[in-house]
XYZ file of C-alpha atoms in Angstrom:
567
model
C -45.531 93.822 101.571
C -48.653 95.530 100.740
C -46.899 99.024 100.474
C -44.333 97.709 98.213
C -46.900 96.133 95.972
C -48.828 99.393 95.894
C -45.709 101.425 95.041
C -44.871 98.972 92.288
C -48.224 99.228 90.716
C -48.150 102.821 91.060
C -44.897 103.089 89.112
C -46.301 100.629 86.430
C -49.345 102.851 86.079
C -47.150 105.934 85.807
C -45.133 104.389 83.005
C -48.328 103.117 81.305
C -49.670 106.635 81.266
C -46.427 108.027 79.873
C -46.001 105.252 77.138
C -47.370 105.741 73.592
C -49.797 103.465 71.852
C -47.099 101.730 70.054
C -45.011 101.006 73.065
C -48.163 99.649 74.977
C -48.876 97.219 72.040
C -45.210 96.013 71.943
C -45.477 95.189 75.583
C -48.646 93.280 75.343
C -47.187 91.186 72.478
C -44.031 90.488 74.483
C -46.060 89.361 77.457
C -48.321 87.067 75.427
C -45.399 85.603 73.522
C -43.743 84.868 77.007
C -46.769 83.311 78.364
C -47.354 81.106 75.032
C -43.746 79.952 75.305
C -44.063 78.960 78.945
C -47.302 76.944 78.082
C -45.687 75.199 75.169
C -42.708 74.229 77.222
C -44.816 72.735 79.980
C -46.973 70.876 77.308
C -43.856 69.255 75.446
C -42.240 68.440 78.875
C -45.269 66.742 80.054
C -45.823 64.413 76.960
C -43.445 61.449 76.780
C -40.607 61.291 73.863
C -41.499 58.807 71.055
C -38.755 56.720 69.418
C -39.372 55.230 65.753
C -39.240 51.471 65.506
C -38.472 51.620 61.693
C -37.441 55.007 60.244
C -38.877 54.036 56.750
C -42.466 54.949 56.582
C -44.985 52.078 56.147
C -47.581 52.960 53.654
C -49.677 49.728 53.605
C -52.434 49.949 56.355
C -52.442 46.091 56.726
C -48.837 45.900 57.538
C -49.316 48.906 60.034
C -52.171 47.013 61.695
C -50.070 43.736 61.983
C -46.971 45.607 63.442
C -49.119 47.726 65.911
C -50.927 44.628 67.086
C -47.762 42.704 67.657
C -46.171 45.625 69.521
C -49.461 45.834 71.651
C -49.262 42.273 72.523
C -45.992 42.825 74.090
C -47.645 45.546 76.422
C -45.967 48.511 74.608
C -48.126 51.478 73.510
C -47.479 52.179 69.760
C -48.626 54.993 67.621
C -48.395 55.735 63.917
C -47.473 59.165 62.791
C -49.034 60.999 59.774
C -45.905 59.926 57.652
C -46.786 56.292 58.416
C -43.672 55.766 60.907
C -44.565 53.431 63.934
C -43.410 54.972 67.144
C -42.760 53.636 70.814
C -42.187 55.359 74.053
C -38.372 54.698 74.515
C -35.294 53.442 72.625
C -35.117 49.949 74.759
C -38.729 49.191 73.611
C -37.712 49.990 70.055
C -34.660 47.759 70.009
C -36.756 44.955 71.571
C -39.581 45.261 69.046
C -37.312 45.472 66.155
C -35.738 42.177 67.010
C -39.248 40.660 67.417
C -40.383 41.927 64.130
C -37.382 40.710 62.329
C -37.599 37.255 63.931
C -41.417 36.903 63.079
C -40.860 38.277 59.539
C -43.217 41.269 59.988
C -40.916 43.954 58.454
C -42.583 44.879 55.120
C -40.755 43.661 51.949
C -38.271 46.407 50.630
C -37.824 47.941 54.195
C -34.406 48.111 55.854
C -34.939 47.191 59.588
C -31.756 49.047 60.245
C -32.710 52.329 58.452
C -32.852 53.957 62.146
C -28.874 54.115 61.877
C -28.956 55.701 58.541
C -29.981 59.277 59.809
C -27.590 61.956 59.170
C -26.321 63.432 62.327
C -23.522 66.002 63.092
C -22.265 63.765 65.849
C -22.027 60.349 63.837
C -18.777 58.450 64.859
C -16.445 56.134 62.898
C -17.690 53.159 64.707
C -21.280 53.803 63.398
C -19.906 54.410 59.918
C -18.129 50.960 60.154
C -21.258 49.342 61.454
C -23.244 50.916 58.527
C -20.670 49.642 55.976
C -20.724 46.180 57.496
C -24.401 46.151 57.573
C -24.661 47.260 53.963
C -22.208 44.606 52.870
C -24.126 41.955 54.762
C -27.377 42.965 53.303
C -25.998 43.000 49.739
C -24.532 39.552 50.081
C -27.842 38.253 51.617
C -29.712 39.686 48.693
C -27.400 38.058 46.203
C -27.708 34.716 47.749
C -31.499 34.911 48.096
C -31.699 35.871 44.366
C -30.346 32.288 43.471
C -32.901 29.983 42.001
C -31.990 27.179 44.477
C -32.125 29.192 47.614
C -35.393 29.979 49.420
C -33.880 31.950 52.328
C -30.396 33.062 53.508
C -28.973 34.172 56.736
C -25.505 35.835 56.515
C -23.281 36.681 59.329
C -19.866 38.651 58.723
C -17.156 39.284 61.396
C -14.745 41.954 60.436
C -12.330 42.440 63.448
C -10.445 45.731 64.206
C -7.346 46.503 62.405
C -4.277 45.770 64.266
C -0.833 47.483 64.137
C 1.024 44.116 63.306
C 0.020 41.647 60.882
C 0.594 38.598 63.175
C -1.895 40.028 65.672
C -4.636 40.597 63.027
C -7.640 38.305 63.408
C -9.107 36.943 60.048
C -12.355 37.916 58.496
C -14.925 35.140 58.897
C -18.325 34.677 57.357
C -20.944 32.150 58.070
C -24.089 31.447 56.024
C -27.283 29.340 56.648
C -29.279 28.656 53.423
C -32.740 27.202 53.188
C -32.984 25.254 49.919
C -36.046 25.355 47.826
C -38.056 22.036 47.540
C -36.607 19.824 44.825
C -33.299 21.767 44.698
C -29.986 19.784 44.560
C -27.781 22.696 46.010
C -26.951 20.505 49.206
C -25.296 17.855 46.918
C -24.010 20.169 43.948
C -20.557 21.233 44.647
C -20.505 23.737 41.801
C -23.490 25.706 43.306
C -21.858 25.794 46.719
C -18.650 26.940 45.262
C -20.588 29.726 43.479
C -21.944 31.052 46.828
C -18.378 30.842 48.309
C -17.044 32.989 45.395
C -19.912 35.607 46.020
C -18.750 35.908 49.594
C -14.886 36.170 48.577
C -15.613 38.907 45.887
C -17.910 40.831 48.191
C -15.893 40.833 51.445
C -12.325 42.069 51.277
C -9.895 39.812 53.009
C -11.973 36.805 53.222
C -10.317 33.409 52.550
C -11.909 30.010 51.794
C -10.852 28.364 55.024
C -12.827 31.139 57.110
C -16.191 30.552 55.329
C -18.804 28.217 56.695
C -21.960 27.413 54.597
C -24.532 25.193 56.261
C -28.169 24.119 55.712
C -30.886 24.585 58.317
C -29.903 21.174 59.869
C -26.390 22.243 60.664
C -24.725 20.151 57.905
C -21.661 21.886 56.598
C -22.030 22.081 52.701
C -18.459 23.529 51.834
C -16.380 20.959 53.355
C -14.619 20.166 50.007
C -11.732 18.432 51.595
C -13.903 15.838 53.379
C -15.898 15.600 50.033
C -12.919 14.422 48.021
C -13.781 10.716 48.191
C -17.533 11.637 47.354
C -16.445 13.715 44.360
C -14.257 10.843 43.160
C -17.210 8.515 43.346
C -19.432 10.942 41.532
C -16.903 11.464 38.793
C -16.659 7.748 38.342
C -20.366 7.400 38.149
C -20.426 10.107 35.532
C -17.680 8.633 33.595
C -19.516 5.208 33.748
C -22.830 6.833 32.689
C -21.060 8.386 29.660
C -19.657 4.917 28.587
C -23.095 3.357 29.103
C -24.890 6.013 27.052
C -22.496 5.560 24.264
C -22.693 1.913 24.469
C -26.506 2.185 24.307
C -26.233 4.449 21.225
C -24.032 2.012 19.375
C -26.182 -0.934 20.308
C -29.360 0.629 19.276
C -27.819 1.665 15.903
C -26.246 -1.749 15.134
C -29.095 -3.960 16.322
C -31.671 -1.921 14.366
C -29.630 -2.421 11.113
C -29.395 -6.138 11.623
C -32.953 -6.731 12.623
C -34.123 -4.665 9.627
C -31.996 -7.040 7.558
C -32.370 -10.460 9.183
C -35.603 -9.841 11.262
C -35.879 -9.320 14.933
C -36.483 -12.928 15.672
C -33.055 -14.031 14.224
C -31.091 -11.182 15.869
C -32.053 -10.890 19.480
C -29.056 -9.856 21.582
C -25.976 -7.639 20.875
C -23.150 -7.190 23.324
C -20.932 -4.220 23.102
C -18.146 -2.982 25.371
C -16.320 0.228 25.163
C -13.065 1.110 27.099
C -12.516 4.842 27.355
C -9.639 6.637 28.955
C -11.258 9.650 30.931
C -7.865 11.121 32.193
C -6.952 14.384 30.597
C -4.292 14.174 27.920
C -2.354 16.868 26.220
C -1.138 16.468 22.753
C 1.467 18.731 21.016
C 1.930 18.167 17.230
C 4.481 19.892 14.962
C 3.751 19.800 11.448
C 5.790 20.834 8.338
C 4.104 21.457 4.925
C 5.152 22.957 1.689
C 4.823 26.597 0.663
C 2.000 27.526 -1.587
C 3.089 29.480 -4.482
C -0.251 29.850 -6.227
C -3.726 29.013 -4.947
C -6.105 26.930 -6.962
C -8.299 28.941 -9.384
C -11.868 28.666 -8.641
C -14.134 27.081 -11.207
C -11.659 24.876 -12.759
C -12.271 21.101 -13.032
C -8.572 20.481 -11.992
C -6.049 21.707 -9.475
C -3.757 24.152 -10.968
C -2.266 25.272 -7.567
C 1.540 25.320 -7.249
C 3.622 24.172 -4.151
C 7.321 24.391 -3.330
C 8.873 22.253 -0.722
C 11.074 25.181 0.534
C 12.089 28.611 -0.468
C 15.774 29.555 -0.353
C 16.491 32.322 2.030
C 20.244 32.640 2.027
C 23.279 30.960 0.494
C 27.047 31.015 1.509
C 29.916 29.319 -0.265
C 33.733 28.843 0.712
C 36.613 27.026 -1.111
C 40.125 26.109 0.061
C 42.905 25.062 -2.320
C 46.468 24.049 -1.394
C 49.286 22.565 -3.262
C 53.000 22.194 -2.457
C 55.718 20.290 -0.908
C 54.792 20.972 2.569
C 58.241 22.624 3.336
C 58.377 24.348 6.688
C 61.282 26.658 7.393
C 63.060 26.096 10.800
C 64.973 29.361 11.126
C 68.763 29.915 10.829
C 71.170 26.891 10.405
C 72.324 25.280 13.486
C 69.244 26.304 15.308
C 66.584 23.780 16.259
C 63.293 24.801 14.842
C 60.045 25.333 16.792
C 57.915 22.957 14.610
C 55.910 20.448 16.535
C 56.811 16.907 16.164
C 53.585 15.975 14.317
C 54.316 18.565 11.587
C 57.999 17.841 11.509
C 56.978 14.183 10.387
C 54.972 15.805 7.554
C 57.385 18.265 6.095
C 59.108 17.898 2.874
C 56.100 15.841 1.545
C 54.091 16.383 -1.551
C 50.569 17.339 -1.157
C 47.510 18.780 -2.867
C 44.187 19.943 -0.993
C 40.965 21.186 -2.508
C 37.837 21.930 -0.239
C 34.549 23.584 -1.333
C 31.799 24.413 1.056
C 28.088 25.560 0.301
C 25.739 26.565 3.044
C 22.125 27.214 2.103
C 19.185 28.153 4.288
C 15.765 26.903 3.083
C 12.384 28.257 4.609
C 9.503 25.909 5.104
C 5.883 26.304 6.635
C 5.736 25.114 10.132
C 2.656 24.749 12.395
C 2.370 23.704 15.970
C -0.939 22.264 17.324
C -1.661 21.821 21.098
C -4.765 19.791 21.855
C -6.499 18.664 25.088
C -8.068 15.259 24.483
C -10.466 13.786 27.111
C -11.983 11.336 27.015
C -10.397 8.960 24.553
C -11.839 5.842 23.218
C -9.350 2.966 23.812
C -11.062 -0.194 22.552
C -14.483 -1.373 21.189
C -15.617 -5.020 21.240
C -18.890 -6.260 19.793
C -20.355 -9.752 19.550
C -23.697 -10.642 18.115
C -25.272 -13.996 17.269
C -27.496 -14.334 13.955
C -29.749 -17.368 13.872
C -30.440 -19.271 10.630
C -33.814 -20.002 9.066
C -36.185 -22.867 9.821
C -38.409 -24.477 7.127
C -41.224 -26.850 7.635
C -41.071 -30.081 5.412
C -44.199 -30.687 3.299
C -45.326 -33.878 1.604
C -46.963 -34.197 -1.893
C -50.292 -32.751 -0.667
C -48.497 -29.636 0.805
C -49.221 -30.844 4.362
C -46.695 -30.729 7.166
C -44.537 -33.889 7.559
C -45.338 -35.360 10.969
C -42.639 -37.339 12.691
C -43.266 -40.643 14.678
C -42.845 -38.587 17.906
C -45.890 -36.507 16.886
C -44.012 -33.350 16.013
C -43.735 -31.435 12.667
C -40.465 -32.005 10.854
C -38.367 -28.990 10.342
C -35.120 -28.244 8.352
C -32.496 -25.704 9.570
C -30.565 -23.433 7.166
C -27.545 -21.577 8.877
C -26.502 -18.188 7.561
C -24.166 -18.242 4.680
C -20.520 -17.221 4.931
C -21.095 -14.303 2.628
C -23.954 -12.879 4.735
C -21.833 -13.303 7.906
C -18.991 -11.497 6.400
C -21.172 -8.617 5.175
C -22.792 -8.502 8.587
C -19.381 -8.033 10.180
C -18.373 -5.458 7.874
C -21.668 -3.559 8.546
C -20.998 -3.644 12.326
C -17.380 -2.356 11.672
C -18.438 0.587 9.809
C -21.193 1.435 12.306
C -18.801 1.601 15.236
C -15.909 3.065 13.377
C -13.746 0.093 13.668
C -9.966 0.716 14.017
C -7.589 -2.290 14.117
C -4.710 0.024 15.366
C -7.042 0.562 18.429
C -7.463 -3.028 19.121
C -11.233 -3.141 18.350
C -12.911 -6.682 17.938
C -16.102 -7.588 16.081
C -17.374 -11.117 16.506
C -20.476 -12.385 14.540
C -21.588 -15.994 15.289
C -24.302 -18.302 13.927
C -25.301 -20.461 16.817
C -28.718 -21.677 16.391
C -31.184 -20.466 19.098
C -32.976 -22.922 21.230
C -36.559 -23.082 19.964
C -37.915 -26.002 21.622
C -40.805 -24.289 23.422
C -41.584 -22.113 20.177
C -41.731 -25.255 18.108
C -43.830 -27.041 20.713
C -46.204 -24.123 20.790
C -46.539 -23.974 17.021
C -47.052 -27.764 16.810
C -49.795 -27.642 19.560
C -51.425 -24.708 17.721
C -51.399 -26.742 14.347
C -52.789 -29.823 16.026
C -55.410 -27.740 17.740
C -56.265 -26.209 14.354
C -56.312 -29.722 12.668
C -58.573 -31.058 15.636
C -60.889 -28.023 15.288
C -61.073 -28.480 11.606
C -62.003 -32.114 11.950
C -64.553 -31.296 14.702
C -66.209 -28.624 12.303
C -66.255 -31.042 9.434
C -67.937 -33.907 11.626
C -70.366 -31.342 12.892
C -71.199 -30.212 9.318
C -71.648 -33.750 8.273
C -73.869 -34.364 11.117
C -75.964 -31.428 10.200
C -76.158 -32.517 6.657
C -77.187 -36.125 7.543
C -79.791 -34.706 9.891
C -81.158 -32.384 7.151
C -81.238 -35.205 4.711
C -82.939 -37.421 7.116
C -85.437 -34.645 7.973
C -86.242 -34.096 4.311
C -86.581 -37.884 3.612
C -88.938 -38.237 6.656
C -91.070 -35.382 5.348
C -91.159 -37.019 1.787
C -92.009 -40.448 3.208
C -94.629 -39.028 5.703
C -96.312 -37.062 2.879
C -96.353 -40.152 0.712
C -97.824 -42.236 3.559
C -100.456 -39.709 4.166
C -101.268 -39.412 0.528
C -101.749 -43.284 0.310
C -103.760 -43.310 3.352
C -106.042 -40.533 2.064
C -106.520 -42.431 -1.315
C -107.381 -45.585 0.659
C -109.836 -43.791 2.736
C -111.325 -42.077 -0.341
C -111.636 -45.463 -2.073
C -113.413 -46.847 1.022
C -115.663 -43.878 1.130
C -116.418 -44.251 -2.588
C -117.237 -47.850 -1.849
C -119.536 -47.231 1.087
C -121.234 -44.394 -0.788
C -121.743 -46.756 -3.595
C -123.275 -49.223 -1.107
C -125.535 -46.607 0.234
C -126.602 -45.591 -3.089
C -127.359 -48.993 -4.252
C -129.229 -49.638 -0.985
C -131.234 -46.541 -1.365
C -131.945 -47.474 -5.025
C -133.040 -50.773 -3.824
C -135.210 -49.165 -1.116
C -136.744 -46.848 -3.699
C -137.699 -49.683 -5.821
C -139.277 -51.654 -2.969
C -140.664 -48.761 -0.852
C -141.838 -45.296 -2.094
C -139.749 -42.825 -0.122
C -140.398 -39.078 -0.480
C -137.603 -36.536 0.449
C -137.938 -32.851 0.329
C -135.227 -30.538 -1.281
C -133.903 -29.369 2.154
C -133.301 -32.995 3.282
C -131.362 -33.675 0.029
C -129.337 -30.453 0.467
C -128.499 -31.305 4.082
C -127.354 -34.850 3.138
C -124.974 -33.417 0.466
C -123.468 -30.824 2.976
C -122.931 -33.644 5.518
C -121.288 -35.883 3.009
C -119.124 -32.977 1.813
C -118.070 -32.264 5.457
C -117.369 -35.851 6.072
C -115.085 -35.981 3.047
C -113.378 -32.723 3.889
C -112.679 -34.042 7.434
C -111.163 -37.078 6.113
C -108.986 -35.399 3.694
C -107.855 -32.419 6.048
C -108.291 -33.612 9.570
C -105.865 -30.987 11.001
C -107.806 -28.000 9.453
C -111.102 -29.591 10.693
C -109.634 -29.936 14.249
C -108.336 -26.480 14.242
C -111.818 -25.147 13.121
C -113.607 -27.147 15.892
C -111.169 -25.856 18.294
C -111.951 -22.234 17.139
C -115.707 -22.872 17.455
C -115.406 -24.150 21.132
C -113.252 -21.206 22.155
C -115.750 -18.797 20.665
C -118.633 -20.477 22.510
């Protein structure tokens, strides 16, 4: 073994020495390339194969983090390539995570979760093409239904069976739709909207028929069961028809009662009853009309009509005439031979006759018009009844005061509406509703007086309360006047008594002063009394204070009270 290795090395060395520099460089390059290829092969074979969950790249980092976090929660290692594609180790894990992401609505908006099947491959089969076509149709129909304003979400399933050789063996195409209505939408009860969804499915899916379409809501209630909804549709139609009639009745009622109340006041016209009978069934009317031919149109601007018409225009004329005169002899052939004349003509022969016949045939052209109309609904009959009350007037006496009956009520006089006003009101109602006698319309206007017992009782009670209040006010004012007069008289009398008392006291004071002066004079005459000027001044002040206290006792008392408070 060692000798063999030495011999091989010796041969390689001999060859190496014989080769040129270029040959040596080429050999080194081949060896290095072979070593690099082997290393790369071992590196790629040792790393696990990664399968994309979604072929479309995810650019949003927040969406990438949510998807990777959800995949890691299932215990599967996920990576994100530089292009933004989420990868998992194997195809089984990719299918599992794809279903989970679809169920939890983690697929970013605008991303097709089945884009993995859209890759162009050389080995694509017809089965894969059919699956892609079915998936595209399903996605398209789902997007259309979700685009409706009344649908929040939709789930569409389409089953297209394989084509069979014979028609009787072919299974039908079926489709099922589960819709989630938006809050406040009436799509669950609106038949027109459900039929719209059904038409979307029929036009989008070839070979799909109505009986193989099932549309349900999230509770499992089938919404396109139109045969079972026939009775409900009939009730809905009846409700709509009744609503139309009620709306028309309310319109006429408001129009008529407003006109009457503006004329007779709202208190006299309170209620108006109107009933409209309408035929809601569809009705086709074909009308054929013949009218004259216009020869000349009316000249614009003329104050009169100068147009010319003709009832008809002659298109063709044919005439014929027949004239016959003679004895009516009919030859019978040779003598002795019986003729061939029929018995009826034989009886007429050898008679004298004259026939003249003229025929004129003339074809006339006229205008003809055919009109086809669909009339629904149609008003059959209108009935209106209204009551108009008369006027009430209070009876007044000579002093323009209401007359009071022995029962303690105000006497009133009733004046019913006149026949002329009643007829005019009836004509007003007829014109307002479009009265038609041929249709059987009826308008009734009555003049039954309203029961105003409670109204009159309230008015009488208010009148008597007003009279009582007026009497109370008058009595109160009279009392105030008497009180004021008494107060004024009391003040006058008290002042007069005070003046007289003051005069009497002054008279008494003068008398006492006169007595004192006379006593002093007598004393001065009998005894010599000497008084200083200060004593005389003090006596004068004292007498003035006494006189002032007698004349104004109140002011003096106030002065004394002030002095006491100050001390």
